[in-house]
Coordinates of C-alpha atoms (C1' of nucleotides) in Angstrom, one line a residue:
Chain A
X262 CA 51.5 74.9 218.7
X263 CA 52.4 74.4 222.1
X264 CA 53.9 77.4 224.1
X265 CA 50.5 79.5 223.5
X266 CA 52.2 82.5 225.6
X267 CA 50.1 84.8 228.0
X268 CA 47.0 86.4 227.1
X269 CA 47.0 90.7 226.3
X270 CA 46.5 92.2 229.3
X271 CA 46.9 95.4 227.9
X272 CA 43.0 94.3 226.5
X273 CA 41.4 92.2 229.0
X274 CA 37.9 94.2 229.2
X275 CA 36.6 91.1 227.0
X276 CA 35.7 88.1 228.7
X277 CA 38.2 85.4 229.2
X278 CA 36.7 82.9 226.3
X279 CA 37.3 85.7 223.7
X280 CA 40.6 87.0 225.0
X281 CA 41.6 83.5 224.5
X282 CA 39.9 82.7 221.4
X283 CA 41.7 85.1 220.2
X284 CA 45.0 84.2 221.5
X285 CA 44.7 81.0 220.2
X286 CA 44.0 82.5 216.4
X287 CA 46.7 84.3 216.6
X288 CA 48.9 81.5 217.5
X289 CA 46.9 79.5 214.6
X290 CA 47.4 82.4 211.8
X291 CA 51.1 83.3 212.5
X292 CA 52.3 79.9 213.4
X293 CA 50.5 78.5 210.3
X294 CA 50.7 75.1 210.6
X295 CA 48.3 73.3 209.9
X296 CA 46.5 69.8 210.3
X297 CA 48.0 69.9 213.6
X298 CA 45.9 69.5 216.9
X299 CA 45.7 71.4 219.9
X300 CA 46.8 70.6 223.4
X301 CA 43.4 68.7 225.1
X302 CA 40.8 70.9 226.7
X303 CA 42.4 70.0 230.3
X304 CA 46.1 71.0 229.0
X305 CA 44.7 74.4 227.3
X306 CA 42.9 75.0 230.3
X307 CA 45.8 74.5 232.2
X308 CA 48.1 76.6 230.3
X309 CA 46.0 79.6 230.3
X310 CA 45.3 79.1 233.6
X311 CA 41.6 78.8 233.5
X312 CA 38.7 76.4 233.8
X313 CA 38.1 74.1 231.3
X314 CA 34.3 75.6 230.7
X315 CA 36.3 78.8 229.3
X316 CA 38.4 76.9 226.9
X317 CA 35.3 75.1 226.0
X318 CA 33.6 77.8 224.9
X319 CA 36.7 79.6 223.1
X320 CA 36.8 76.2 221.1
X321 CA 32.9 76.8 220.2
X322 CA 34.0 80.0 218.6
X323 CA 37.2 78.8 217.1
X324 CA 35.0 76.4 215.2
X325 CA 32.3 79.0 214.2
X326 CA 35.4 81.2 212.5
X327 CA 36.0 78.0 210.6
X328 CA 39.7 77.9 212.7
X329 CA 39.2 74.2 214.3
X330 CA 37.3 70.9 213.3
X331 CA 36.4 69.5 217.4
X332 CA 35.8 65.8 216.7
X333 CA 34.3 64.2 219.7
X334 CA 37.0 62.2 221.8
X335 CA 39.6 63.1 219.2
X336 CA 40.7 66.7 219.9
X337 CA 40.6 70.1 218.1
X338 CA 42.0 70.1 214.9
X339 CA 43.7 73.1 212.7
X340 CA 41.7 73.9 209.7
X341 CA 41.1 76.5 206.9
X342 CA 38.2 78.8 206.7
X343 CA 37.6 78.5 203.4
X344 CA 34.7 79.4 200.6
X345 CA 31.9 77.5 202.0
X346 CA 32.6 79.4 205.3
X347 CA 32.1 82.3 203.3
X348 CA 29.3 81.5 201.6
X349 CA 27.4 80.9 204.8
X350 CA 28.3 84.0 206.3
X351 CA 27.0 86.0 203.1
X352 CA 24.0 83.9 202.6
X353 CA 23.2 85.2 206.3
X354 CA 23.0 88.6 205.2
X355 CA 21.4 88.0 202.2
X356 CA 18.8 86.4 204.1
X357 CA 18.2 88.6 206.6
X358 CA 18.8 91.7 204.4
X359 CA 16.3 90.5 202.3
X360 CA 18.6 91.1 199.8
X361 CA 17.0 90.3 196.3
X362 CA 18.8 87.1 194.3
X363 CA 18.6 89.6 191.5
X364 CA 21.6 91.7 193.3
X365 CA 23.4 88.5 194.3
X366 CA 23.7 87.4 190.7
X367 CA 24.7 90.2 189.5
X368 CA 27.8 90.4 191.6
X369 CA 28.4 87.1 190.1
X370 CA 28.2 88.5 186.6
X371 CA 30.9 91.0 188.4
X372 CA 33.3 88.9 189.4
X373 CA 33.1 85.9 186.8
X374 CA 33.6 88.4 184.0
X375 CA 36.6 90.0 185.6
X376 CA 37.9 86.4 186.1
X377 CA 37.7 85.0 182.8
X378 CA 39.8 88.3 181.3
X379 CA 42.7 87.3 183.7
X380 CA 42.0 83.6 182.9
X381 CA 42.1 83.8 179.1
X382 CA 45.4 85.8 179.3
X383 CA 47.3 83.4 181.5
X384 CA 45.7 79.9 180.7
X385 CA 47.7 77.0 179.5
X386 CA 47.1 74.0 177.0
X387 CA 46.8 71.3 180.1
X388 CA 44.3 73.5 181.9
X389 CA 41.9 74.0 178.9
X390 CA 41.9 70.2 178.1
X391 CA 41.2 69.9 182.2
X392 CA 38.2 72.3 181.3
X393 CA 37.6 70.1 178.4
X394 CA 36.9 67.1 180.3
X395 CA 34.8 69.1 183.3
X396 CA 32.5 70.4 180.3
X397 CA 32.1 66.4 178.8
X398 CA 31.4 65.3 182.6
X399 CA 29.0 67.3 182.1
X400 CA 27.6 66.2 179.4
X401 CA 27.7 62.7 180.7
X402 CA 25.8 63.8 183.8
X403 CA 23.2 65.9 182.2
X404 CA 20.2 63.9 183.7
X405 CA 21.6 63.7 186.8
X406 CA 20.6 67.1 188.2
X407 CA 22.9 67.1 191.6
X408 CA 25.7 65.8 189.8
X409 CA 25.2 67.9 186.7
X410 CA 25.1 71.0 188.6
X411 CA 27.9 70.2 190.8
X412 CA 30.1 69.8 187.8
X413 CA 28.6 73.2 186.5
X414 CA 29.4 75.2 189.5
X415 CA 33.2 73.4 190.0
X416 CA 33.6 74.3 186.2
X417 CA 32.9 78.1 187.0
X418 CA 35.6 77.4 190.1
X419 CA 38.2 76.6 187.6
X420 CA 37.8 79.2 185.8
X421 CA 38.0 81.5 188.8
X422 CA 41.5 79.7 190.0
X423 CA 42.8 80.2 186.7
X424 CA 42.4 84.0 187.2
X425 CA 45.6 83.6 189.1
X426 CA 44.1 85.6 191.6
X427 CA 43.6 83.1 194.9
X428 CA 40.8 85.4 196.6
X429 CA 39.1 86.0 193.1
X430 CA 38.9 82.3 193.2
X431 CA 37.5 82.0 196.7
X432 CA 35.3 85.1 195.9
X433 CA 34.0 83.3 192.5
X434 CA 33.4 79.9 194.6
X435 CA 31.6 81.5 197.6
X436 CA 28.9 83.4 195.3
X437 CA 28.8 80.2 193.9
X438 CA 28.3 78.5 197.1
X439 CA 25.3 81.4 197.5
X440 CA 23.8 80.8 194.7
X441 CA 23.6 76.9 194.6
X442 CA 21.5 77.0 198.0
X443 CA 19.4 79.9 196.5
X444 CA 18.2 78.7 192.9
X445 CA 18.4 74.6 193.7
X446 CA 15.8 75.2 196.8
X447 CA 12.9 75.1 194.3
X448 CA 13.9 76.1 191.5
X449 CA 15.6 73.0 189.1
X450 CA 17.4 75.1 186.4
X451 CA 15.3 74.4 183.6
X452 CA 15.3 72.8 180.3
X453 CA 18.1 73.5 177.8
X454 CA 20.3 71.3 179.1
X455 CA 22.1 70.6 175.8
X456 CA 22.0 74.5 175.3
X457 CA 23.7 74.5 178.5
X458 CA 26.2 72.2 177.4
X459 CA 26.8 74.2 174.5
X460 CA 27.2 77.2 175.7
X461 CA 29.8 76.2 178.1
X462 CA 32.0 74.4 175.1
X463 CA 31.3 78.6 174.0
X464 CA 33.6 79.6 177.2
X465 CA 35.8 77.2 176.4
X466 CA 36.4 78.1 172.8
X467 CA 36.7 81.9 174.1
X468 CA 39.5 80.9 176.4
X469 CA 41.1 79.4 173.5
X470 CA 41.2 82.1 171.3
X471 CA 42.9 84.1 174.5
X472 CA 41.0 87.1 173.9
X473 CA 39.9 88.6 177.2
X474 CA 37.2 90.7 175.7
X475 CA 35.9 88.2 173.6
X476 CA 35.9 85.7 176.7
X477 CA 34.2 88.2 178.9
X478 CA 31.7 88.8 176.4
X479 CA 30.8 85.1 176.4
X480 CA 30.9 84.5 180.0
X481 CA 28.3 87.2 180.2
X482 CA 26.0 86.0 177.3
X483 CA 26.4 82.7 179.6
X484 CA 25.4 84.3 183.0
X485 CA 22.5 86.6 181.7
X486 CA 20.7 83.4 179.7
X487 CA 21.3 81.3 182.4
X488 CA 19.9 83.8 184.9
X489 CA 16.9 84.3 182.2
X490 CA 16.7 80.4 182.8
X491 CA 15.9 80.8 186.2
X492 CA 13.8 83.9 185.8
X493 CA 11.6 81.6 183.3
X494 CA 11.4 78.5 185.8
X495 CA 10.3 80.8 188.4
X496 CA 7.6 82.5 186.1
X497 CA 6.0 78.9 185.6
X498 CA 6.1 77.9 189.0
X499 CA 4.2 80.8 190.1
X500 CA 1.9 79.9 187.5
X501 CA 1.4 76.6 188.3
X502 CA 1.1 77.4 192.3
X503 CA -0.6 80.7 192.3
X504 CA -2.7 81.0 189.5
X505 CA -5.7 77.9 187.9
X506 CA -3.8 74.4 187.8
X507 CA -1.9 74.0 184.6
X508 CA -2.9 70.3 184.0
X509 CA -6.2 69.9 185.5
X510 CA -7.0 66.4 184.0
Chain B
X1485 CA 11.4 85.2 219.6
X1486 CA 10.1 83.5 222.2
X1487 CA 8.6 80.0 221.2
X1488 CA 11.9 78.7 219.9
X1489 CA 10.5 74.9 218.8
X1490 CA 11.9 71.6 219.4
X1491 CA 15.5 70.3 217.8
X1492 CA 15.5 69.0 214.4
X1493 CA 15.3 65.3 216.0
X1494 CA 16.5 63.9 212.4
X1495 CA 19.7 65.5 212.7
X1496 CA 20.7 65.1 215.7
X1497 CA 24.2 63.6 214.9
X1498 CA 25.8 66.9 215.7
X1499 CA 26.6 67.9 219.4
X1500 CA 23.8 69.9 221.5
X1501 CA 25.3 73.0 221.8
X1502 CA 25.2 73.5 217.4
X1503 CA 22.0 72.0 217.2
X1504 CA 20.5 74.7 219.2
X1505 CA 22.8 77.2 217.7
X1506 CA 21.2 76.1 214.6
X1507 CA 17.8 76.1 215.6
X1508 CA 18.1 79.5 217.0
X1509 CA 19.9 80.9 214.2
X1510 CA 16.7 79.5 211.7
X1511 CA 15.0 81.4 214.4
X1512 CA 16.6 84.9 214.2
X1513 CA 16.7 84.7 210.3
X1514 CA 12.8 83.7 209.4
X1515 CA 11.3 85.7 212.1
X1516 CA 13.3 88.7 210.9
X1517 CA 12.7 90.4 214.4
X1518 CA 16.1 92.7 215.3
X1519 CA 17.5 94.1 218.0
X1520 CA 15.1 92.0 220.5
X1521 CA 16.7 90.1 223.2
X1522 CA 16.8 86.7 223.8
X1523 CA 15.2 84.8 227.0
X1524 CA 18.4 84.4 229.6
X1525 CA 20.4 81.2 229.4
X1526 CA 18.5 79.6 232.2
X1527 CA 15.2 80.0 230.4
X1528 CA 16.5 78.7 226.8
X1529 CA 17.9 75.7 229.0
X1530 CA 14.5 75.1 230.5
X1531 CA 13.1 75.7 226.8
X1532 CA 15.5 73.4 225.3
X1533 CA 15.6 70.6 228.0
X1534 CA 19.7 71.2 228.0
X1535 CA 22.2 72.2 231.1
X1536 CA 23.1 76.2 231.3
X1537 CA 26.1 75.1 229.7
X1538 CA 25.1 74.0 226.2
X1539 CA 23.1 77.1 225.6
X1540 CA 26.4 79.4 226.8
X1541 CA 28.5 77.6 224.3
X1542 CA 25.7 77.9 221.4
X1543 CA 25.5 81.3 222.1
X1544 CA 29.0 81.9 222.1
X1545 CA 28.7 79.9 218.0
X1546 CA 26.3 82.9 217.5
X1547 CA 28.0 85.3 219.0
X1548 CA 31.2 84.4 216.2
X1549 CA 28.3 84.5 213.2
X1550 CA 27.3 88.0 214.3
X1551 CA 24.3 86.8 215.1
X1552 CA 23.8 87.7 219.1
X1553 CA 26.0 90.3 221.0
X1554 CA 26.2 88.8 225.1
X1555 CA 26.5 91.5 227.7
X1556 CA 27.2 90.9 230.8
X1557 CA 24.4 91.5 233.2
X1558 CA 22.8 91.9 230.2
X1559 CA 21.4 89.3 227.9
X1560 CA 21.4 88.3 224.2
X1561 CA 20.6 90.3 221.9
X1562 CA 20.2 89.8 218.3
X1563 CA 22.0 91.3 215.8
X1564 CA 22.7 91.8 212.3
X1565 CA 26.3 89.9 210.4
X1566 CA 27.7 93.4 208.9
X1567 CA 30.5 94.6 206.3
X1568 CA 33.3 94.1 209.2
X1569 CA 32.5 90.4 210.3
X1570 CA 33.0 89.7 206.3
X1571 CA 36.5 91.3 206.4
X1572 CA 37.3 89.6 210.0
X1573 CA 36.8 86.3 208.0
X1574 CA 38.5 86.7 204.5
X1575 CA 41.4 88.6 206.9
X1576 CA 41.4 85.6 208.5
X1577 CA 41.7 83.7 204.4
X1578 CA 44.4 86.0 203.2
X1579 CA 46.7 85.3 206.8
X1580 CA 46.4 81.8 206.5
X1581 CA 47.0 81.4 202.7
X1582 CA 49.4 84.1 202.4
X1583 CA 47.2 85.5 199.6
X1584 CA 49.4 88.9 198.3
X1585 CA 47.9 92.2 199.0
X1586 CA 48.0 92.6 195.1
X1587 CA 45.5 90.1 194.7
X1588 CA 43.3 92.0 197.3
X1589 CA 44.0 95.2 195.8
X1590 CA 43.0 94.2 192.3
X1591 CA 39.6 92.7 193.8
X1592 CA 38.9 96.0 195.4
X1593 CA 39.2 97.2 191.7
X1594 CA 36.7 95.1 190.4
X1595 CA 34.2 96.1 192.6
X1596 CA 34.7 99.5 192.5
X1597 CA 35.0 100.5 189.1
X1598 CA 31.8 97.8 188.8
X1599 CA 30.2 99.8 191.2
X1600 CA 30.7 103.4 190.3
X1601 CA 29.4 102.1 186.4
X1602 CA 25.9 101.8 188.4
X1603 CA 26.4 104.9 190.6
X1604 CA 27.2 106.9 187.5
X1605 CA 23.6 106.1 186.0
X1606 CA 21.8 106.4 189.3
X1607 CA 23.4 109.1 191.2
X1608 CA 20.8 112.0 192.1
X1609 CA 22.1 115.8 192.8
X1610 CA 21.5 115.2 196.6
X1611 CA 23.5 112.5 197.0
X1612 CA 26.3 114.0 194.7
X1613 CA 26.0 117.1 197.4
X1614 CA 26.9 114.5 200.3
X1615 CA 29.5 112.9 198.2
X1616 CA 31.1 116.9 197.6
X1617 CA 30.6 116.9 202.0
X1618 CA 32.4 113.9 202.2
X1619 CA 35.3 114.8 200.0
X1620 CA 35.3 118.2 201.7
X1621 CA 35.7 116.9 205.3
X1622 CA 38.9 114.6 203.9
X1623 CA 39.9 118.3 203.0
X1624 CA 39.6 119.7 206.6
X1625 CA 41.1 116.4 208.2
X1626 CA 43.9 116.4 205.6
X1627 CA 46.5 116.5 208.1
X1628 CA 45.0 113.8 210.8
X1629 CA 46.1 111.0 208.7
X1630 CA 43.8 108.7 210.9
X1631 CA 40.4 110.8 210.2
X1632 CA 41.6 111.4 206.6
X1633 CA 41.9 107.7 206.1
X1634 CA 38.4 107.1 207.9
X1635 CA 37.0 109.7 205.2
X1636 CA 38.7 108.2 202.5
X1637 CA 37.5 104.9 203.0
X1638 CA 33.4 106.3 204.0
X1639 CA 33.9 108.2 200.0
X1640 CA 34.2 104.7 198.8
X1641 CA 31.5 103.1 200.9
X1642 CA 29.3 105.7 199.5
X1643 CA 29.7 104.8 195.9
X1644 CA 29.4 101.5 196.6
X1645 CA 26.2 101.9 198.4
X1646 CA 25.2 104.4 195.5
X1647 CA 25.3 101.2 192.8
X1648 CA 22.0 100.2 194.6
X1649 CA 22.7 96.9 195.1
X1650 CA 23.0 95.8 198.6
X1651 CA 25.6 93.4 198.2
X1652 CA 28.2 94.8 196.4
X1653 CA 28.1 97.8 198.6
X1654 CA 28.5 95.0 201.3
X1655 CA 31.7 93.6 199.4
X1656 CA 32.7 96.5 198.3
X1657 CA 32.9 98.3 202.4
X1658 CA 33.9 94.5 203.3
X1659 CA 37.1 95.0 200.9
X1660 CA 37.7 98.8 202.5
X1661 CA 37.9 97.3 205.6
X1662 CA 40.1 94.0 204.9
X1663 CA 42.6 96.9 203.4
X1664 CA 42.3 99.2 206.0
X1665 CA 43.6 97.0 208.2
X1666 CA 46.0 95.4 205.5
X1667 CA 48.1 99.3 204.5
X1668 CA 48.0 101.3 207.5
X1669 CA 49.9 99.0 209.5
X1670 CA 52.8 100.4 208.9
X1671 CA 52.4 102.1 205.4
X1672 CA 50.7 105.3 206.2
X1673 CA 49.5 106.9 202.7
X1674 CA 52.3 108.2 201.5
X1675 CA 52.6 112.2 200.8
X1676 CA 50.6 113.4 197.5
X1677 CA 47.5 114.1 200.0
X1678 CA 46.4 117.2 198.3
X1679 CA 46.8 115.1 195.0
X1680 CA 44.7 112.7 196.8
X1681 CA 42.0 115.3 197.9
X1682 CA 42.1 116.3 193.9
X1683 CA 41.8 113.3 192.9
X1684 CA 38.7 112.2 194.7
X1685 CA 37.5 115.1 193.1
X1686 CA 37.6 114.2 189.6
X1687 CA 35.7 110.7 190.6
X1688 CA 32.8 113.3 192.1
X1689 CA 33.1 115.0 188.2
X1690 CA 32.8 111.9 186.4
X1691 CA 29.8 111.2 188.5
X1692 CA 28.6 114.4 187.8
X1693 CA 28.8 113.4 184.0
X1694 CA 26.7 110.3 184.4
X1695 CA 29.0 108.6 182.1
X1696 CA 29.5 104.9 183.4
X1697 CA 32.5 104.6 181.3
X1698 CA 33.9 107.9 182.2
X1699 CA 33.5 107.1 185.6
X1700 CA 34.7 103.8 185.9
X1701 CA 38.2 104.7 184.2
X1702 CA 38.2 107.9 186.5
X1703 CA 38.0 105.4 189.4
X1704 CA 40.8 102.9 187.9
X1705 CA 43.0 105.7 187.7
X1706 CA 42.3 106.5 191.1
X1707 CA 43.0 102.7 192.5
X1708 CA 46.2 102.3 190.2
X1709 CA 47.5 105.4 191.6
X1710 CA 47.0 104.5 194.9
X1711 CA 48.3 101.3 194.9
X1712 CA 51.3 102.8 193.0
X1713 CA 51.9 105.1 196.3
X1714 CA 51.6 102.2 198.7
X1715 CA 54.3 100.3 196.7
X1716 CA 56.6 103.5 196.9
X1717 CA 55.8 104.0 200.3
X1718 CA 56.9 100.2 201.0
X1719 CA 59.9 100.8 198.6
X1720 CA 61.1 103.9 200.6
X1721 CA 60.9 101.7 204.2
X1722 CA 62.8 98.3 203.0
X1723 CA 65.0 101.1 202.1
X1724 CA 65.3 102.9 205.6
X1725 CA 65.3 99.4 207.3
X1726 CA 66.8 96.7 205.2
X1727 CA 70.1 99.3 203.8
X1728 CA 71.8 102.2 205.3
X1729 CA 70.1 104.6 207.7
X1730 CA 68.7 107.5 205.0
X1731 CA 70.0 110.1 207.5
X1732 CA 72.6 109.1 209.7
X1733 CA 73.1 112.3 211.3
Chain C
dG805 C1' 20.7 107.3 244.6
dG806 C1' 20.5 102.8 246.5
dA807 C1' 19.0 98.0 247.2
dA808 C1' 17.3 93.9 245.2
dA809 C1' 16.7 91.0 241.4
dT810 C1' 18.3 89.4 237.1
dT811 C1' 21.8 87.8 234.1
dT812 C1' 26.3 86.6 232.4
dG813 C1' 31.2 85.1 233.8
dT814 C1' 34.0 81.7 235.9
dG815 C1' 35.1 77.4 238.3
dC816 C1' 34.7 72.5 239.8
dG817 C1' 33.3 67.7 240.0
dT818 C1' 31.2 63.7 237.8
dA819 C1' 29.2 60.6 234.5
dT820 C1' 29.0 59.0 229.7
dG821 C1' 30.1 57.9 225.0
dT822 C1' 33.6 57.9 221.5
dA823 C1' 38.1 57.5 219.3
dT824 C1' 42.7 55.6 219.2
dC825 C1' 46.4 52.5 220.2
Chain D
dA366 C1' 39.4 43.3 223.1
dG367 C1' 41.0 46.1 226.6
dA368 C1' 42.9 50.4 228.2
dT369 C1' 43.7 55.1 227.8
dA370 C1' 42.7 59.7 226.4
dC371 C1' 39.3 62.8 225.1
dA372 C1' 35.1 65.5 224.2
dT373 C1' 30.2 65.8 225.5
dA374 C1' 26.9 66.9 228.8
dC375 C1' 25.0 67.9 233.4
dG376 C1' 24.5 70.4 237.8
dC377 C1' 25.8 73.4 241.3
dA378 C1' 28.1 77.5 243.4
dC379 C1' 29.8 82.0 243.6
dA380 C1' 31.5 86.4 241.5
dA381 C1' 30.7 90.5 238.7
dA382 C1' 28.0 93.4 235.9
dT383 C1' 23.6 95.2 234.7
dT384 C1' 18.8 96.2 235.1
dT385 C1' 14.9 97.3 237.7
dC386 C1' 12.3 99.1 241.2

DNA sequence: GGAAATTTGTGCGTATGTATC
DNA sequence: AGATACATACGCACAAATTTC
């Protein structure tokens, strides 16, 4: 990770702090090791040849592409942009698209569906009795809204990884991502909790049988009356806010 | 977009420069105003009680999210994240984790042959008339591989914005662009281009037919076969490279 | 078109709080 | 606990590009 070489000067309109952001990305992605830390803010600054304030600021956007953790008097680490980095960047858009949730769970129907056919083709004994016990942690949790939505969402991440297809899997757990902060704002997925319980021992019967359109077919039926859940919640809520007080004892 | 309130005071364990990136990113989103520029970097500094500094490297967070573009002598202005920060980042992913263009490929199926299901059902005669355009110019430009590329990929975009959902058209010009990137590196669409040219013409006839099913195995065709060529294309250099010169003459 | 004002880019020095050994 | 290394934060100065009059 040392010997980060000259900067292009075949490209050097850009400002400094972005030629060498991106010098030092490229030295990231291609070198690919990771965990490791960078030379201190006075070394970089030295190497480049700059002021520290430049290499300052290329760190700023190193973090905000999710390519270094900066831990005050520790250093700049190597990490991973991974889903959640994702899942902020679209939930960006979405906000300021206005984009309707409608839309966004429906790409979640897209991309679920598709991964449960590759899932129920290729998964093995050890990782359905792994989805066993994510679906009876569940269970144990169902009162326990944070947790039991937490172990909802990771169980729909499973499934996603077992597609075999690593960005399917970071797809599946970014929408996720997207969608926790959209319905659990407000919205507490109603009732039916044990119908939710059941209907995910459903999936994990239609991995079983290995059928991909059989699976698909439940992970939809799962999606659209979960979806129909929040649809319901939001109904009453505007009823309660909008219209005459429900309870007005 | 002036008015930009105090720091969240409660959490206020992260450094200066992403609170304020924070705070002014809450304030680009809710008040929805684009392309407005923001007050210079000695103003937010007065604004924000913080040294010229701070708000340079906040801006510079922004400027990473797609939030702001800086010009110099310029200012700040705001902007809008689009379809090509979204493939910068999962670019970024599939470097890093060494996630096979296969995988990537077969995500760019999903979406499309999900999306051209909706376009087939929504698709009016004017937009099928631009659609003809488009595939007409990739006629024209058949030779100029780089323009014939650029058409290729617009067709796609198209469909995808023809589903009518915002967000998969997003993904689905986001995925165009993380292959884009990914094939013509070195693999430049192998021969067949007039087979290509026909080819987009048949997804314009199953559009015509309304047919979701029709259409969407009109467009797997499409993808298979032009994955196939990639993967002969990439056969035919290991060959050139990797054994004896084809033509040693 | 040209000059002045504005604004970002770049550099340096210093003080402070934090992490690590 | 002390010492060292490091990031955070501030302030000032000048260069370079753009905008404005």
């Amino acid at each position: 990770m040392s010997n980060i070489l000259k900067l292009d000067e075949h490209i050097n309109k850009n400002p400094l702090y972005e030629q060498i952001a991106d010098t030092i990305e490229q030295a990231i992605i291609e070198q690919g090791s990771l965990a490791e830390r960078l030379p201190s803010e006075m070394d970089l600054a030295k190497e480049f040849g700059v002021s520290r304030t430049i290499i300052r600021e290329a760190l700023k956007i190193l973090k905000a592409r999710g390519l270094v953790d900066v831990r005050v008097g520790g250093g700049a680490y190597i990490t991973k942009p991974e889903a959640s980095d994702v899942s902020k960047l679209i939930l960006r858009i979405v906000h300021i698209d206005r984009i309707k949730d409608e839309e966004v769970y429906a790409i979640r129907l897209i991309l679920e569906t598709a991964a449960i056919r590759e899932a129920a083709r290729r998964v093995t004994p050890l990782e359905l009795e792994k989805l066993a016990e994510q679906v009876d942690s569940m269970e144990k949790n169902m009162y326990n809204l944070d947790v039991r939505i937490e172990k909802d969402c990771e169980f729909h991440c499973m499934i996603g990884r077992l597609s075999g297809n690593e960005l399917l899997a970071l797809l599946v757990e970014s929408m996720t991502g997207v969608l926790k902060k959209f319905i659990i704002d407000g919205i507490r997925v109603s009732g039916g909790n044990e119908d939710g319980i059941y209907r995910h021992r459903l999936i994990l019967d239609a991995l079983h049988t290995g059928d991909p359109d059989f699976a698909e077919n439940v992970m939809r039926d799962h999606l659209v009356h979960s979806w129909e859940n929040v649809l319901n919640q939001r109904a009453l809520e505007s009823l309660a806010t909008d219209g005459e007080p429900v309870m007005p004892q």
